mmCIF file with all atom_site columns, C-alpha atoms in Angstrom:
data_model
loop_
_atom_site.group_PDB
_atom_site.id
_atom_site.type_symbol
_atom_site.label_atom_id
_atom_site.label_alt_id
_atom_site.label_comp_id
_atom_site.label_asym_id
_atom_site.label_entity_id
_atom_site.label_seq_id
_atom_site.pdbx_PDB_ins_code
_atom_site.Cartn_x
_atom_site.Cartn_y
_atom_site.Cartn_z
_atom_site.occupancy
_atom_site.B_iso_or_equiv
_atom_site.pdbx_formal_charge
_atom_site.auth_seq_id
_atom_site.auth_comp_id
_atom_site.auth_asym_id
_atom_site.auth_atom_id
_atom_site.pdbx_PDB_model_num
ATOM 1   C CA . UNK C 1 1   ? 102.770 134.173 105.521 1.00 0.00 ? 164 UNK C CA 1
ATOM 2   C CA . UNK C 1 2   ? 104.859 131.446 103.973 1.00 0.00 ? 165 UNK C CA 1
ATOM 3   C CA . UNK C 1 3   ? 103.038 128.253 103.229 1.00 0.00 ? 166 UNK C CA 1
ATOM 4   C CA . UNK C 1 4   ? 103.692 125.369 106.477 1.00 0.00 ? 167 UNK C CA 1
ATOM 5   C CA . UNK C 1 5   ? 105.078 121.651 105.285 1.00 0.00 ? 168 UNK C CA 1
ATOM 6   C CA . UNK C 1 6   ? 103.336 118.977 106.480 1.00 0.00 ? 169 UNK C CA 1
ATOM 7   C CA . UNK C 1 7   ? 104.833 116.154 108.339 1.00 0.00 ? 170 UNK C CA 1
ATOM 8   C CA . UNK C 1 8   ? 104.230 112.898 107.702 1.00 0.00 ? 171 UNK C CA 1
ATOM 9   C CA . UNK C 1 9   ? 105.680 109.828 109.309 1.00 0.00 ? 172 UNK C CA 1
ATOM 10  C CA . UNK C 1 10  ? 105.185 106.702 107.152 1.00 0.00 ? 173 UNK C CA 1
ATOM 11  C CA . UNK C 1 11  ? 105.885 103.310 110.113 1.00 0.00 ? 174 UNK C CA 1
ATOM 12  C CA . UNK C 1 12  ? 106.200 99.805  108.547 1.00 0.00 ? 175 UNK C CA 1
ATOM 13  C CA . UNK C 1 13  ? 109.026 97.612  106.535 1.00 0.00 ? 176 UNK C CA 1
ATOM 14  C CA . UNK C 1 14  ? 110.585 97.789  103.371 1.00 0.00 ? 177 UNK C CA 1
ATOM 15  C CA . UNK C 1 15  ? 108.600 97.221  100.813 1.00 0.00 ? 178 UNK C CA 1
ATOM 16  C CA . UNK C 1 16  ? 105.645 99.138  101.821 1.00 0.00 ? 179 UNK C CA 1
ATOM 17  C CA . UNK C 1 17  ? 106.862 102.311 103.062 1.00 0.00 ? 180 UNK C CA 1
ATOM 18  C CA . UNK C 1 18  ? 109.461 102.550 100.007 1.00 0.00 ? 181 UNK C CA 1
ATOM 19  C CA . UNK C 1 19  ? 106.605 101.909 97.699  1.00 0.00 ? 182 UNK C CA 1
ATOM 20  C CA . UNK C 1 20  ? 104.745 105.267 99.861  1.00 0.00 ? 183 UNK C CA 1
ATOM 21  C CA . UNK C 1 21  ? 108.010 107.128 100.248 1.00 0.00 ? 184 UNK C CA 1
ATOM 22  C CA . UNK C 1 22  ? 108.610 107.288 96.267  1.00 0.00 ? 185 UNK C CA 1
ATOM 23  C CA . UNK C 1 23  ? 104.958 108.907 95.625  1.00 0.00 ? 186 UNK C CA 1
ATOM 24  C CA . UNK C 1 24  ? 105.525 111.138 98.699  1.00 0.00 ? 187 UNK C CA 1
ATOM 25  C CA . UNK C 1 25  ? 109.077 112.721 98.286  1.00 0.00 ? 188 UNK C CA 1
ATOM 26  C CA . UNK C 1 26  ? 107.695 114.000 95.344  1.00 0.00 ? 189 UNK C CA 1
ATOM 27  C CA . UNK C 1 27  ? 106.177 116.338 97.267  1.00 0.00 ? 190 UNK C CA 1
ATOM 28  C CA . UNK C 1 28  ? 107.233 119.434 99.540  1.00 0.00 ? 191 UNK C CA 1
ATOM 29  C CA . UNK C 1 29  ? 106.964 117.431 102.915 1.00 0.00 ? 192 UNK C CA 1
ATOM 30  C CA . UNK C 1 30  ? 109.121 116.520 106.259 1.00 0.00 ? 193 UNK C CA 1
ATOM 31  C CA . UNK C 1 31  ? 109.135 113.610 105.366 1.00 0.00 ? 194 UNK C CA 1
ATOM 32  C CA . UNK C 1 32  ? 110.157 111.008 108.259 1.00 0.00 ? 195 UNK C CA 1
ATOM 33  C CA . UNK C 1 33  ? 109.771 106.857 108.192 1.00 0.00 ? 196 UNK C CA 1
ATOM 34  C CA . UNK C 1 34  ? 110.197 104.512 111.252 1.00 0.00 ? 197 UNK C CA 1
ATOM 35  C CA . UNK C 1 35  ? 111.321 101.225 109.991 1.00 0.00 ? 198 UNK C CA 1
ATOM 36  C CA . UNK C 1 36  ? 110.869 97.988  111.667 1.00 0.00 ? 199 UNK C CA 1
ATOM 37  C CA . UNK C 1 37  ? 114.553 96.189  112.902 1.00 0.00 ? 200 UNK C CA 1
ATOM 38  C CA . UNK C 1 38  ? 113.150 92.274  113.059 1.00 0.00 ? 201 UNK C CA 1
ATOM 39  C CA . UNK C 1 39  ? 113.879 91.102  109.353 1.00 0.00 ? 202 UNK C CA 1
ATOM 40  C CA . UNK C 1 40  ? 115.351 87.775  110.155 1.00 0.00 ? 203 UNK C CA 1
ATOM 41  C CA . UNK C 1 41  ? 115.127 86.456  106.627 1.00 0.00 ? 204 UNK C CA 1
ATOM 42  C CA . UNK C 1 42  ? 117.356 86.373  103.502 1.00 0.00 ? 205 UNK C CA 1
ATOM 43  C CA . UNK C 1 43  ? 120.563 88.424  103.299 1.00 0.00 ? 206 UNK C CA 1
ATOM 44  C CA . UNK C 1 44  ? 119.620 90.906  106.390 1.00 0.00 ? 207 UNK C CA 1
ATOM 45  C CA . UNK C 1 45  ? 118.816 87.471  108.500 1.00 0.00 ? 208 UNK C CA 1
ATOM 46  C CA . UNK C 1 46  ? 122.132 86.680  107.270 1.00 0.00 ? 209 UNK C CA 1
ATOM 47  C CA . UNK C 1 47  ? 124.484 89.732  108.138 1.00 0.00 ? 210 UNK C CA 1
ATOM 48  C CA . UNK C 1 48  ? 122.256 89.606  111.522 1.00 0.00 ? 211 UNK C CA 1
ATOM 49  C CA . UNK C 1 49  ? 123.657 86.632  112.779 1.00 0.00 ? 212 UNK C CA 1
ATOM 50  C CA . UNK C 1 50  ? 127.444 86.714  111.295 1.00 0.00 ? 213 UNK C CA 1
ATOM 51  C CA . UNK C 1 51  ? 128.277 90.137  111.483 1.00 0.00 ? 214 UNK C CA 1
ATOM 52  C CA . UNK C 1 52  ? 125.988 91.000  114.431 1.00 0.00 ? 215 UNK C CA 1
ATOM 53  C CA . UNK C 1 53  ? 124.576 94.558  112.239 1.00 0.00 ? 216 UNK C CA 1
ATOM 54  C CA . UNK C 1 54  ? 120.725 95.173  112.633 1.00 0.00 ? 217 UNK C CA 1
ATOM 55  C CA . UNK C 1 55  ? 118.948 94.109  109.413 1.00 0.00 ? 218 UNK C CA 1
ATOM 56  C CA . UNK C 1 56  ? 119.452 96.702  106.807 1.00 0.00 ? 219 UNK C CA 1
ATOM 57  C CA . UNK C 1 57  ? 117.146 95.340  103.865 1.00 0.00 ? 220 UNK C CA 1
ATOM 58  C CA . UNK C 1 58  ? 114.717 97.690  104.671 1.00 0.00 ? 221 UNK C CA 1
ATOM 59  C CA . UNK C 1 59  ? 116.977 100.137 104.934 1.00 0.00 ? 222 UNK C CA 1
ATOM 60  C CA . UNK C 1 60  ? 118.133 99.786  101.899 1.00 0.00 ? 223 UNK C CA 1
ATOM 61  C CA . UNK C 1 61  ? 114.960 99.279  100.159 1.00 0.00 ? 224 UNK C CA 1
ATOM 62  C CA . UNK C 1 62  ? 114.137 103.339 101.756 1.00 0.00 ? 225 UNK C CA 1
ATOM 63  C CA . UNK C 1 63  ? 116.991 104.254 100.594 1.00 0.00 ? 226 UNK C CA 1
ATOM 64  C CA . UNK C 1 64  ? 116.551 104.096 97.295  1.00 0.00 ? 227 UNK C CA 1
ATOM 65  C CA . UNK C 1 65  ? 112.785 105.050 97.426  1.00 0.00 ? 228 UNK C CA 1
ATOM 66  C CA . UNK C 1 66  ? 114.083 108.519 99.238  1.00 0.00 ? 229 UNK C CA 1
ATOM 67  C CA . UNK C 1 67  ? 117.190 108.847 96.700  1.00 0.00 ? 230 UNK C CA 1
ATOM 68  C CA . UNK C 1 68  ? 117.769 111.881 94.281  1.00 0.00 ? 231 UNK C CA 1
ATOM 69  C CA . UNK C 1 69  ? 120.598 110.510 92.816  1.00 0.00 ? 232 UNK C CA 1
ATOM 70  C CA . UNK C 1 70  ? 119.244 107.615 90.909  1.00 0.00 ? 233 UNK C CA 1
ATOM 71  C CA . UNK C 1 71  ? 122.271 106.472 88.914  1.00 0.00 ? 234 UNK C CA 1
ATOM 72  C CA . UNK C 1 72  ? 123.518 104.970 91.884  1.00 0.00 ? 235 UNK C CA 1
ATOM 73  C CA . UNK C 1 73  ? 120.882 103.146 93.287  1.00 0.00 ? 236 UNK C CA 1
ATOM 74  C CA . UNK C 1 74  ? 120.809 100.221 90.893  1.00 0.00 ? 237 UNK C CA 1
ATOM 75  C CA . UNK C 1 75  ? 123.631 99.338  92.452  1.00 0.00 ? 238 UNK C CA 1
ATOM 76  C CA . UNK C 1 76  ? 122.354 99.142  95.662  1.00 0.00 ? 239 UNK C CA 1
ATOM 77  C CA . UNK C 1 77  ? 119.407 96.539  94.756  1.00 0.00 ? 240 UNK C CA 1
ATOM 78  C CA . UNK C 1 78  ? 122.552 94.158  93.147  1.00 0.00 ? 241 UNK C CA 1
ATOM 79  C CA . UNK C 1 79  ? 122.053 90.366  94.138  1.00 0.00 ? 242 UNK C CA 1
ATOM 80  C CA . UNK C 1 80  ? 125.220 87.977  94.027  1.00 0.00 ? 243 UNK C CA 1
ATOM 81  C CA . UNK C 1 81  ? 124.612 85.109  92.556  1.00 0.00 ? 244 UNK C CA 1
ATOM 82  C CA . UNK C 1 82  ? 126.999 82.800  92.895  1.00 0.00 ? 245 UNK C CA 1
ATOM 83  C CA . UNK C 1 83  ? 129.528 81.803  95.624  1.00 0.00 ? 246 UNK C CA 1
ATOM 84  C CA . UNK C 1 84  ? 129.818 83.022  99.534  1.00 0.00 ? 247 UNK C CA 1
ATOM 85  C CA . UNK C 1 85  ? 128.079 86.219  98.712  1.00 0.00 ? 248 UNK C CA 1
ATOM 86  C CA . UNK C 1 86  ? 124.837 84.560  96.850  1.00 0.00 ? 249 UNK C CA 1
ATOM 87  C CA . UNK C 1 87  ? 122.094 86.110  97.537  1.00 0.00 ? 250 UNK C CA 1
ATOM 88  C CA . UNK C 1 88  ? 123.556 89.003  99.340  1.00 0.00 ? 251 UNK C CA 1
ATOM 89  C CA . UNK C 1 89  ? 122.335 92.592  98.175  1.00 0.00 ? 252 UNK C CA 1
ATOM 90  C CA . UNK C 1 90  ? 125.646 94.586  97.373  1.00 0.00 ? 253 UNK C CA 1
ATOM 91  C CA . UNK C 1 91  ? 123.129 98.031  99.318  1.00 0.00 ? 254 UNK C CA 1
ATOM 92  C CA . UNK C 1 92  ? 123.249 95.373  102.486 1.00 0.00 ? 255 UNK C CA 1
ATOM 93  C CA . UNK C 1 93  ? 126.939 94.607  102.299 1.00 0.00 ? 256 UNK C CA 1
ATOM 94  C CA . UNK C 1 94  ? 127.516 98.391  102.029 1.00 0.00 ? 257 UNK C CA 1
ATOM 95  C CA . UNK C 1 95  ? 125.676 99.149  105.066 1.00 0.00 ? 258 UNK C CA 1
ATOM 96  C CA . UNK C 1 96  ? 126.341 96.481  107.228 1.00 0.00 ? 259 UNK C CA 1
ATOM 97  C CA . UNK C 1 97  ? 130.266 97.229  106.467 1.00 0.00 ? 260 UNK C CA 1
ATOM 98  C CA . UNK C 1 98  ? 129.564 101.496 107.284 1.00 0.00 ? 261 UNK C CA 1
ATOM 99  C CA . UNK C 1 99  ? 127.423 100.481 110.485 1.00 0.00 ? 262 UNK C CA 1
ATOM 100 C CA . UNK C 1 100 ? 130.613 98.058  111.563 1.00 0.00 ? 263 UNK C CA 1
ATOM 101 C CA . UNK C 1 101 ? 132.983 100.910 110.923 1.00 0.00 ? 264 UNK C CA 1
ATOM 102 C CA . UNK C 1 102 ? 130.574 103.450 112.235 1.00 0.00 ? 265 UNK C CA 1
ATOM 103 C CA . UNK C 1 103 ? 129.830 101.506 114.865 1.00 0.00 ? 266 UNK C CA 1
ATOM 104 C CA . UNK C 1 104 ? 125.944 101.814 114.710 1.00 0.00 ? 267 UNK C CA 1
ATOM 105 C CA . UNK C 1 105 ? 123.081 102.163 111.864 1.00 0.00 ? 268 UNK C CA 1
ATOM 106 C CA . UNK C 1 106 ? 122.023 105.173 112.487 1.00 0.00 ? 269 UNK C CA 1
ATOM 107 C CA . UNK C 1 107 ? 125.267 106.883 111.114 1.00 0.00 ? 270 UNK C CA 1
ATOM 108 C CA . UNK C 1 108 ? 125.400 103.972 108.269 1.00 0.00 ? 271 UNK C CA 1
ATOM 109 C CA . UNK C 1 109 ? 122.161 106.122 107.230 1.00 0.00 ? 272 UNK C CA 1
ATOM 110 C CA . UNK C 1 110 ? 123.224 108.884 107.393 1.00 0.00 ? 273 UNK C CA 1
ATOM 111 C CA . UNK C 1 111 ? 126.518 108.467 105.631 1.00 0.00 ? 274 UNK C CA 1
ATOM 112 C CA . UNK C 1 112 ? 124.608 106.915 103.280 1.00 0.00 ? 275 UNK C CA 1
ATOM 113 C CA . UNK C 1 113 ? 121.797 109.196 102.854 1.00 0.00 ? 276 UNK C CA 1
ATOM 114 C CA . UNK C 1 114 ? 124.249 112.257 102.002 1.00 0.00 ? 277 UNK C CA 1
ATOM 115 C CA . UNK C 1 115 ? 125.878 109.980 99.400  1.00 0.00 ? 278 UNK C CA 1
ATOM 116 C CA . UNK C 1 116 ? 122.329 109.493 97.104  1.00 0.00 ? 279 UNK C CA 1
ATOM 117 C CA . UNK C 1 117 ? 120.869 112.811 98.234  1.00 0.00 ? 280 UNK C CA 1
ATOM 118 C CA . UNK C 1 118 ? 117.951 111.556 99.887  1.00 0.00 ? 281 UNK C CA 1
ATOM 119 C CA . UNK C 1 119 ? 114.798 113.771 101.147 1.00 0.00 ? 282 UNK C CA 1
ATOM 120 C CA . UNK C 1 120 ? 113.665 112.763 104.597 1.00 0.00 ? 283 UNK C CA 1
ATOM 121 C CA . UNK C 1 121 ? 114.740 111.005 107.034 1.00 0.00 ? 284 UNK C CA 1
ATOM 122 C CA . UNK C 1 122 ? 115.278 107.036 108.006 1.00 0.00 ? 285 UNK C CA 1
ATOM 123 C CA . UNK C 1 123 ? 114.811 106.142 111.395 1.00 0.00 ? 286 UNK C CA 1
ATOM 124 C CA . UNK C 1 124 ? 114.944 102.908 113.228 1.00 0.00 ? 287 UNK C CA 1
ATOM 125 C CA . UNK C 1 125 ? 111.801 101.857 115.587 1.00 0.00 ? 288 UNK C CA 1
ATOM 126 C CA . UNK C 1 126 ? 114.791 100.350 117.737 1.00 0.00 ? 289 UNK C CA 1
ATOM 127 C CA . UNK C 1 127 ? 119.043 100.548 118.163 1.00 0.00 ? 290 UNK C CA 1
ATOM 128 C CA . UNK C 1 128 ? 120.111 97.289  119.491 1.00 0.00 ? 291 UNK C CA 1
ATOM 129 C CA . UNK C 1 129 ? 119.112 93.762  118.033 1.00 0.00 ? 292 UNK C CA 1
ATOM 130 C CA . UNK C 1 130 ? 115.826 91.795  118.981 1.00 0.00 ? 293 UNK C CA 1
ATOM 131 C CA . UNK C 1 131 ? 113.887 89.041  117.342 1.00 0.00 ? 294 UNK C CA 1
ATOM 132 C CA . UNK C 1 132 ? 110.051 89.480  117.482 1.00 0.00 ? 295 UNK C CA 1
ATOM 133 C CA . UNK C 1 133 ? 108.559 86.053  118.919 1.00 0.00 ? 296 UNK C CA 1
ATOM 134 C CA . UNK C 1 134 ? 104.835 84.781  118.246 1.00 0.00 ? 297 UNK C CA 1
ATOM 135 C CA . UNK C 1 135 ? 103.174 82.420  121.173 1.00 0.00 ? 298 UNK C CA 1
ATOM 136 C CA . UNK C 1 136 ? 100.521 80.954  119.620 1.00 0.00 ? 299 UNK C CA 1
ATOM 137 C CA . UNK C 1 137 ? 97.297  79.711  120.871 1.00 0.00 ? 300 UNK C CA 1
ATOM 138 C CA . UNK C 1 138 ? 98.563  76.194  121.095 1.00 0.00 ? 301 UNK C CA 1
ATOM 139 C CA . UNK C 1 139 ? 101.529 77.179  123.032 1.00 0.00 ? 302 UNK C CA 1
ATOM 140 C CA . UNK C 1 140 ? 103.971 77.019  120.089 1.00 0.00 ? 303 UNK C CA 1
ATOM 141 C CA . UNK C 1 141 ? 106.668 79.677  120.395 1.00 0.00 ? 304 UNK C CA 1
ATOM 142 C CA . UNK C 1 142 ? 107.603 80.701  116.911 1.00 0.00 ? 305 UNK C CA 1
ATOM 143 C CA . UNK C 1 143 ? 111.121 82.944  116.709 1.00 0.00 ? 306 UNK C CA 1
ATOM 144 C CA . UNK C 1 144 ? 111.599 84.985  113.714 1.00 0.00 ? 307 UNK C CA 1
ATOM 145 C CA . UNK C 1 145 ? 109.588 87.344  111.062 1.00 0.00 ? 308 UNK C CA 1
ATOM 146 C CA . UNK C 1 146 ? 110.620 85.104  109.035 1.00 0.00 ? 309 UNK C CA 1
ATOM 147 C CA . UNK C 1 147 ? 109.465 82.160  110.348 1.00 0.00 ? 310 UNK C CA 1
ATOM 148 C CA . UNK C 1 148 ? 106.033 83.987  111.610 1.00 0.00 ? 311 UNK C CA 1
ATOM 149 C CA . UNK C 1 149 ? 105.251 84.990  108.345 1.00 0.00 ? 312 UNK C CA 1
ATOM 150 C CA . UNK C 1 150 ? 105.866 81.521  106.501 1.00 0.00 ? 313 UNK C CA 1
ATOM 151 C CA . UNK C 1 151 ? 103.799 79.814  109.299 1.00 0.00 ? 314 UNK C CA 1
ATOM 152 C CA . UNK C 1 152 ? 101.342 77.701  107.812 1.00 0.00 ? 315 UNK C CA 1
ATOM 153 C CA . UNK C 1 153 ? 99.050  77.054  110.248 1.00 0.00 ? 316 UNK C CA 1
ATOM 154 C CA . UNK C 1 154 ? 99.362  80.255  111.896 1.00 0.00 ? 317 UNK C CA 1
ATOM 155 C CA . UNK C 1 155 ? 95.749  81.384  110.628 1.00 0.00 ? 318 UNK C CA 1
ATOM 156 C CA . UNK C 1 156 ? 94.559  78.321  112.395 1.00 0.00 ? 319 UNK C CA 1
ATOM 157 C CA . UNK C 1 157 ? 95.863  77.912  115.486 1.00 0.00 ? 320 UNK C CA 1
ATOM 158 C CA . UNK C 1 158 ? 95.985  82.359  115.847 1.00 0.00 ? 321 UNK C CA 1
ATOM 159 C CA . UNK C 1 159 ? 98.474  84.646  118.104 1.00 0.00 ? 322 UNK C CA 1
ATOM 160 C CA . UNK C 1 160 ? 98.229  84.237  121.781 1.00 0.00 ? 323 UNK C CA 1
ATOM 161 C CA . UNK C 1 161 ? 101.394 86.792  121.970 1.00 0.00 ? 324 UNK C CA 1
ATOM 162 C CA . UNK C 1 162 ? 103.902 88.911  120.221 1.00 0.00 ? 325 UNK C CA 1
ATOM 163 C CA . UNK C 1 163 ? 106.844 90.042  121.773 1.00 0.00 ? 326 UNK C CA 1
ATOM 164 C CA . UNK C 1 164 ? 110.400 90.776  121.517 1.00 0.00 ? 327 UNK C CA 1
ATOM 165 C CA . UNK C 1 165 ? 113.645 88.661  122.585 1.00 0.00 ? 328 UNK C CA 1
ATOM 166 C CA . UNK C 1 166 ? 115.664 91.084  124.317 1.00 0.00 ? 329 UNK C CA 1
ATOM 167 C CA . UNK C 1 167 ? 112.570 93.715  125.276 1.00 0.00 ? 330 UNK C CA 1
ATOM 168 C CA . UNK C 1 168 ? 114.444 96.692  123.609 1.00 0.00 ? 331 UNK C CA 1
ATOM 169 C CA . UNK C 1 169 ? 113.609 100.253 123.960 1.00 0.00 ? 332 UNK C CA 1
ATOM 170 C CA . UNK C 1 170 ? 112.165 102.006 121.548 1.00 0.00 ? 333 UNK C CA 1
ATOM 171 C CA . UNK C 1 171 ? 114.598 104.932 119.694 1.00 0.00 ? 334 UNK C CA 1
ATOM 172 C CA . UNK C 1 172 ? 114.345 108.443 121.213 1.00 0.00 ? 335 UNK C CA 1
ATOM 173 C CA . UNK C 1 173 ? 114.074 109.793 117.608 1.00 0.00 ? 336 UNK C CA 1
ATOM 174 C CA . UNK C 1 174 ? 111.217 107.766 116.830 1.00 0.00 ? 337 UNK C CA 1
ATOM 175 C CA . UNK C 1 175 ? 109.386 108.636 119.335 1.00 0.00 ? 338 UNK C CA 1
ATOM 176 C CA . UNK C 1 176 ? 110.103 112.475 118.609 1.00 0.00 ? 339 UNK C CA 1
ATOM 177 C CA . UNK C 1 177 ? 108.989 111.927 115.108 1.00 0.00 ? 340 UNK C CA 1
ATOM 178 C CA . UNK C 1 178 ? 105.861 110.864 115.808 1.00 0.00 ? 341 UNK C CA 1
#
């Protein structure tokens, strides 16, 4: 009787579950992660609001943890430096400009995914845009990951309330996943 492969689903951001996913595609495993969709920081926070794309930072950052072909994925990580484009990874630009064309992340993935050979699969907690909000005890409503996680006070003063700005329903395959 042949051997069964586990199935793990890894849920979180970027740089955790990329750090994870590198030790575990190592191994023979369905191998699934739900990523978060609220990074409202740096270049995804960026390409959110001009391009109107869901943040693909983390995306990108699984991506490359999941990749076979490695040659290729330096260039993902590349940061402009200088003009319009500073601070823009070129992995971001790439799939914001496949999800435009595609006309949703999901396929940007996938398109993506085939390119670099990647084992498992990357699946977005949500489809459409929402920011994650933070009422805190004190009645200050904070918008933003961002902006939650660089609160200084917000060990202080504590959560009252975290929700999201549209609600927005959670993606069928996500929930089949887990």
């Amino acid at each position: 009787m042949p051997k069964k492969i586990k199935k793990i689903v890894v849920i979180g951001g970027g740089i955790g579950s990329s750090v994870v996913l590198s030790g575990l595609k190592k191994f023979p495993l369905d191998l699934n992660v739900i990523l978060t969709m609220f990074d409202s920081g740096g270049s995804s926070g960026k390409l959110r609001k001009e391009l109107g794309v869901m943040p693909g930072g983390d995306v990108r950052q699984c991506l490359v943890a999941l990749a076979n072909k490695s040659n290729l994925t330096k260039f993902l990580h590349y940061r402009f430096e200088k003009g319009t484009l500073k601070g823009h990874s070129l992995g971001n630009l790439l799939i914001a400009g496949i999800e435009k064309m595609a006309g949703n992340l999901e396929t940007a993935i996938d398109i993506i995914g085939k390119i670099l050979n990647i084992e498992g699969k990357i699946i977005p907690v949500v489809l459409e845009n929402s920011e994650i909000k933070a009422l805190l005890n004190n009645k200050k409503l904070i918008t933003g990951e961002e902006n939650i996680i660089n609160c200084q006070y917000l060990s202080k003063v504590g959560i009252k309330k975290l929700f999201l700005e549209p609600q927005v329903k959670a993606n069928p395959k996500a929930i089949l996943a887990i």
